[in-house]
Short mmCIF file of C-alpha atoms and ligand atoms in Angstrom, two decimals:
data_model
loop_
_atom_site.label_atom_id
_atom_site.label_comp_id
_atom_site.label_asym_id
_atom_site.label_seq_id
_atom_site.Cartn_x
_atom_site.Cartn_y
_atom_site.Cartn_z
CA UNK A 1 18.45 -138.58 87.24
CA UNK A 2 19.22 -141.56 84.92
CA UNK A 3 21.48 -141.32 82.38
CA UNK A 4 21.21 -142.40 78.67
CA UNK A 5 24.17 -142.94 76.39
CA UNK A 6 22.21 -142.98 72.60
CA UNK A 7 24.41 -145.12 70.01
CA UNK A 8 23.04 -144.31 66.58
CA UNK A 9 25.28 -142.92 63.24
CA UNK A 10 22.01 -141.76 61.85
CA UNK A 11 22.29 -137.83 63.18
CA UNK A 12 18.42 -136.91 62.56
CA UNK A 13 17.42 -139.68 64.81
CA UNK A 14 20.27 -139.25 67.43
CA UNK A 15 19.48 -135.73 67.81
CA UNK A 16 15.80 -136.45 67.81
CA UNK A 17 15.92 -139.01 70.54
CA UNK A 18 18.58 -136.69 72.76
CA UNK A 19 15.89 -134.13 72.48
CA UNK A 20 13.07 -136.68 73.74
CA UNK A 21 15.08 -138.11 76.30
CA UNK A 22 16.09 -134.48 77.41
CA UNK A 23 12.34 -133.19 77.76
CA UNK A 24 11.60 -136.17 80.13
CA UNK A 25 14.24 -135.37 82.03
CA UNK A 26 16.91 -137.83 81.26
CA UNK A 27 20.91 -136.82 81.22
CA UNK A 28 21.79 -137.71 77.42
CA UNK A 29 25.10 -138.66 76.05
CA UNK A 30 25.02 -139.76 72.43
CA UNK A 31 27.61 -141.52 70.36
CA UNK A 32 27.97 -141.67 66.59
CA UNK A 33 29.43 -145.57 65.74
CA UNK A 34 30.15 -148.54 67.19
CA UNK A 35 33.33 -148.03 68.24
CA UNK A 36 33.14 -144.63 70.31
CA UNK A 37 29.74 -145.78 71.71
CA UNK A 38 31.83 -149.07 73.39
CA UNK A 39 34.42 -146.60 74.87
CA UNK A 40 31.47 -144.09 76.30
CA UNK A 41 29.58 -147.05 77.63
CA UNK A 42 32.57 -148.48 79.25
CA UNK A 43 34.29 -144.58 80.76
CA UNK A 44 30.78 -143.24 81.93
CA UNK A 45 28.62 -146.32 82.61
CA UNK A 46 25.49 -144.82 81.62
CA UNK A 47 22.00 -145.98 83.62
CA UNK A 48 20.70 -147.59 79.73
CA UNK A 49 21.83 -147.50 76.15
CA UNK A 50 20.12 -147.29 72.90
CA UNK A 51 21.73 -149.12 70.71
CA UNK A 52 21.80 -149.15 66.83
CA UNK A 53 22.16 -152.20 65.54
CA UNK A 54 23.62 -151.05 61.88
CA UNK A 55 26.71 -148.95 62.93
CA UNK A 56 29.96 -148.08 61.59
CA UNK A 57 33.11 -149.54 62.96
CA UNK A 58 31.38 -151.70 65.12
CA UNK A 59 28.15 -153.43 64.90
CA UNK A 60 25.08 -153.17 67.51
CA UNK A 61 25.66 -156.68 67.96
CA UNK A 62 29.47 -156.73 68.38
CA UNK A 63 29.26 -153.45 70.80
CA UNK A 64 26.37 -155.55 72.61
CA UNK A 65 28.56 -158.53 72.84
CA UNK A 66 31.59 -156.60 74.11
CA UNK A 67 30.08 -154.50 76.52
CA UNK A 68 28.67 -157.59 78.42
CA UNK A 69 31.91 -158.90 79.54
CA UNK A 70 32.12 -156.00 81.51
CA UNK A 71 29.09 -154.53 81.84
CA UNK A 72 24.95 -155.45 82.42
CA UNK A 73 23.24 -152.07 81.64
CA UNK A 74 20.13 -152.68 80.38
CA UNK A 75 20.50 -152.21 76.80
CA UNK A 76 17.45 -151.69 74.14
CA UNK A 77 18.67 -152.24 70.37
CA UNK A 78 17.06 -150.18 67.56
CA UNK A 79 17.07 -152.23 64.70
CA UNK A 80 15.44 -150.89 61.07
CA UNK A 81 15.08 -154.89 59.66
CA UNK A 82 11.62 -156.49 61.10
CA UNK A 83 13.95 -159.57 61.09
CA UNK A 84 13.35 -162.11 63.85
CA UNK A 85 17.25 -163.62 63.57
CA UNK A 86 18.32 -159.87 63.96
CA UNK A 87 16.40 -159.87 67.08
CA UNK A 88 16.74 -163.06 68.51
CA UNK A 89 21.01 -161.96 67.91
CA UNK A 90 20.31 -159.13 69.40
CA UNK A 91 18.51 -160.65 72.46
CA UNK A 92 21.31 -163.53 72.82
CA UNK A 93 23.89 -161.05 73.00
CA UNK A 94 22.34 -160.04 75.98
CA UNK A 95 20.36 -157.16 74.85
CA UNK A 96 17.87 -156.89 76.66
CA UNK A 97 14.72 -155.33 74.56
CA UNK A 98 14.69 -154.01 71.02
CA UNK A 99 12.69 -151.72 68.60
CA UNK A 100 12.10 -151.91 65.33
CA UNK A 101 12.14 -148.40 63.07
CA UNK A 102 10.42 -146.36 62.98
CA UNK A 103 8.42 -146.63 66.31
CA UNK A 104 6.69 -144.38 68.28
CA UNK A 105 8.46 -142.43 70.98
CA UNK A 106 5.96 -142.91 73.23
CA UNK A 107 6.68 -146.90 73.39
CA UNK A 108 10.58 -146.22 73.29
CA UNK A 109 10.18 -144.06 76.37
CA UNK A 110 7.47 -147.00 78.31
CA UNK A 111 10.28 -149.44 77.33
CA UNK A 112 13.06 -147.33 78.88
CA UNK A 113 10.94 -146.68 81.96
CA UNK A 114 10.24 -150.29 82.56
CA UNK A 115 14.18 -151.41 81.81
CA UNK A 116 14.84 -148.73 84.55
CA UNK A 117 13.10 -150.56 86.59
CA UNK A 118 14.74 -153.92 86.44
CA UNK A 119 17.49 -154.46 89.14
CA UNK A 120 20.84 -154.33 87.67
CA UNK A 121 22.59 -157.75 88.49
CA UNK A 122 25.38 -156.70 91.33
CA UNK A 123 24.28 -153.44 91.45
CA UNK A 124 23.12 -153.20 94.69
CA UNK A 125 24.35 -155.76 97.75
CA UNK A 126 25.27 -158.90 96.38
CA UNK A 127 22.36 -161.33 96.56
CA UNK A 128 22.36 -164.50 98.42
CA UNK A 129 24.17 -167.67 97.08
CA UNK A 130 21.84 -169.34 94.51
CA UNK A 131 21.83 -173.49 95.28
CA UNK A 132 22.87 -175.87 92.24
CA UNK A 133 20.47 -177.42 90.45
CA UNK A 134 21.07 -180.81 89.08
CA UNK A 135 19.29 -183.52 87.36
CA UNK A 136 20.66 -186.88 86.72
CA UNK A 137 24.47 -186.04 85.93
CA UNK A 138 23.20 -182.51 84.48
CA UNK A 139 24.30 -179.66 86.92
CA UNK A 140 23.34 -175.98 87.18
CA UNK A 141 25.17 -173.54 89.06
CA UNK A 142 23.88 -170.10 89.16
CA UNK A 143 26.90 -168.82 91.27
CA UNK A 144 29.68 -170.13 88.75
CA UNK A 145 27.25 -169.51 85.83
CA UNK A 146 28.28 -172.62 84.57
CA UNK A 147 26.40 -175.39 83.66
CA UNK A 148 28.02 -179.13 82.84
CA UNK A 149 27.11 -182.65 82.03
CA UNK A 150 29.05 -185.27 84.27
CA UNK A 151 32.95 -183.31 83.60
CA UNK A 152 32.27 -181.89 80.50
CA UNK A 153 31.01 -178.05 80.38
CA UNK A 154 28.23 -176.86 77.77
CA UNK A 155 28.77 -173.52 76.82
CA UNK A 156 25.19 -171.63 76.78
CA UNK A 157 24.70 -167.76 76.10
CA UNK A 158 23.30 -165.93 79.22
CA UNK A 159 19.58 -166.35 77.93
CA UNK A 160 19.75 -170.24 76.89
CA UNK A 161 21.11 -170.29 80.33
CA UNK A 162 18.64 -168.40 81.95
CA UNK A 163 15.75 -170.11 80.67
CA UNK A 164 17.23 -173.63 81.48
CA UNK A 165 17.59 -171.97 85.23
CA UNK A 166 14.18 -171.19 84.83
CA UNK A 167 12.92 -174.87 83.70
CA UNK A 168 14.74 -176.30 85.95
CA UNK A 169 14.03 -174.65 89.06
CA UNK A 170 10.56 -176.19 88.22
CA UNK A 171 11.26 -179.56 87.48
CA UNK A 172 8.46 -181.27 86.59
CA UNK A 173 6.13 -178.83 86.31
CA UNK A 174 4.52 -177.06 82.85
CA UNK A 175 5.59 -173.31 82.05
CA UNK A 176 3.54 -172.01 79.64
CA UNK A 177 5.42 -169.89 76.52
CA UNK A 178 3.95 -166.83 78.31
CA UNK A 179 5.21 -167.59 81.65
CA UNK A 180 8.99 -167.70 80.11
CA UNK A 181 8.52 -164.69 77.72
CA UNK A 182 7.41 -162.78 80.79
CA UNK A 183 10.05 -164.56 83.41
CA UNK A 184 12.74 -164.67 81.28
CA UNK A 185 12.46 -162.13 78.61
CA UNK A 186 11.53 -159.84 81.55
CA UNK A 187 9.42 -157.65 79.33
CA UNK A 188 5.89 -157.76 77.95
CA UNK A 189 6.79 -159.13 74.68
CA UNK A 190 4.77 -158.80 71.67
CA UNK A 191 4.43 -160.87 69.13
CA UNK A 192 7.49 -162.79 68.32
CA UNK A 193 6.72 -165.71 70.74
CA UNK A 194 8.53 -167.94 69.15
CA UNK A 195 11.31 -167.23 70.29
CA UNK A 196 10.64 -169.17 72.69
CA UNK A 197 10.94 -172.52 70.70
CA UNK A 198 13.84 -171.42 68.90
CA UNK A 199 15.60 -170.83 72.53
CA UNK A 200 14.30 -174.06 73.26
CA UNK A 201 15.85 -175.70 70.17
CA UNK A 202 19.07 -174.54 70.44
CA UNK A 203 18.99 -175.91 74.64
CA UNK A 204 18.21 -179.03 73.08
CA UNK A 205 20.79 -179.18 70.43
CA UNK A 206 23.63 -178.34 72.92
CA UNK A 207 21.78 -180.79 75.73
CA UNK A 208 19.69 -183.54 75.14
CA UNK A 209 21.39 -184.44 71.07
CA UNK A 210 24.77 -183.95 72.37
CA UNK A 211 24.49 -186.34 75.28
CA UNK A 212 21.49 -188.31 74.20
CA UNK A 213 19.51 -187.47 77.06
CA UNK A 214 15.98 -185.79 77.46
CA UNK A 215 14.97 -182.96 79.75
CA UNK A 216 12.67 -180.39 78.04
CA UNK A 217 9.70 -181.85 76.93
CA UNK A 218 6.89 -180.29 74.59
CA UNK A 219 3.59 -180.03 76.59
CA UNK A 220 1.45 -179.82 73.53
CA UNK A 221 -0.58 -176.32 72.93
CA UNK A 222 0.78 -175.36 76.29
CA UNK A 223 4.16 -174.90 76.76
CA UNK A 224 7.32 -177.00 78.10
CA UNK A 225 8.40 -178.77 81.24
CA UNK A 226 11.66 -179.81 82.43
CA UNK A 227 11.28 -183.67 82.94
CA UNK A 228 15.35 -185.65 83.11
CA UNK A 229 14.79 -188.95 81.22
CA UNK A 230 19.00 -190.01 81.09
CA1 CA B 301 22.34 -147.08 61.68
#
């Protein structure tokens, strides 16, 4: 039986969700702000969290960032603002799906099912060593999670890093915005797609402006490649 640890201060919608999650058979732990919702995920490691994004003491987003130093349980943020820069926060703190209020249980509890499903990084045997990827002096390494140009180290968030993995590893080749929504996002994503391009811009910032270089390039109406032009 997976267990669910519900962070929300709002108590009608805690206690409705518990119930939900209860009736399908879920073990339900439920936490009332920020703060005592990072302690419970960290002393009980719960299966999934819900996770409010407006909470006292600590914010969805600061809970979310804390807890993954230490943790990769799939979280899926509730978050009452239909605000892409909430969400795409939300998402580069390594959440990794979110709702907007009010939504129907019924999606909530397909979401849940398919985050379930997702293998948990480490959480069975360790998988085998990843190669390096490089490109001209750029250099991926997907064991050290690291990524550096020539001796100097550019510091990307887990999902600017996974989705350079993920261009890289086909060097060359055109990825479509729905290929990396669905690859990298991990989730059937709706709406929203860009995303997408604003992951993209912020990979290029960091990247290509910073060392003058090229390597994702704009495949007009379909998508992006990875293409090193030093
Ligand atoms: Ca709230």
């Amino acid at each position: 039986m997976s267990r669910i640890l519900i962070v929300e201060d709002e108590k009608k919608i805690a206690r409705f969700l518990a119930l939900e999650l209860q009736h399908e058979g879920y073990e339900v732990e439920t936490a009332g702000d920020g703060r005592t919702g990072l302690e419970r995920a960290l002393e009980s490691d719960p299966d999934l969290l819900i996770l409010d994004l407006m909470l006292p003491e600590l914010s969805g987003i600061e809970v979310c960032r804390r807890l993954r130093h230490q943790s990769d349980v799939p979280i899926i943020m509730l978050t009452a603002k239909d605000d892409v820069s909430d969400k795409v926060m939300g998402l580069d703190m390594g959440a990794d799906d979110y709702m907007t209020k009010p939504f129907a249980i019924e999606e909530l509890l397909a979401r849940i099912r398919v985050a379930l499903r997702k293998p948990r990084q480490g959480a069975a045997e360790p998988a085998a060593p990843e190669g390096v990827l490089t490109a001209g002096e750029l250099c991926l390494d997907p064991a050290r999670f690291t990524v550096t140009f020539g001796s100097e180290e550019i510091a990307l968030t887990k999902k600017e890093f996974d989705l350079l993995k993920y261009l890289m590893e086909r060097h060359g080749k055109a990825v479509t915005r729905d290929d990396l929504l669905r690859d990298v996002w991990g989730y059937d994503y709706a709406g929203d797609t860009n995303v997408v391009d604003v992951y993209i811009r912020y990979l290029r910032h960091k990247i290509d402006d910073r060392f003058g270089i090229k390597t994702i390039q704009t495949i007009r109406s379909v998508g992006y490649k990875f293409q090193y032009e030093g």
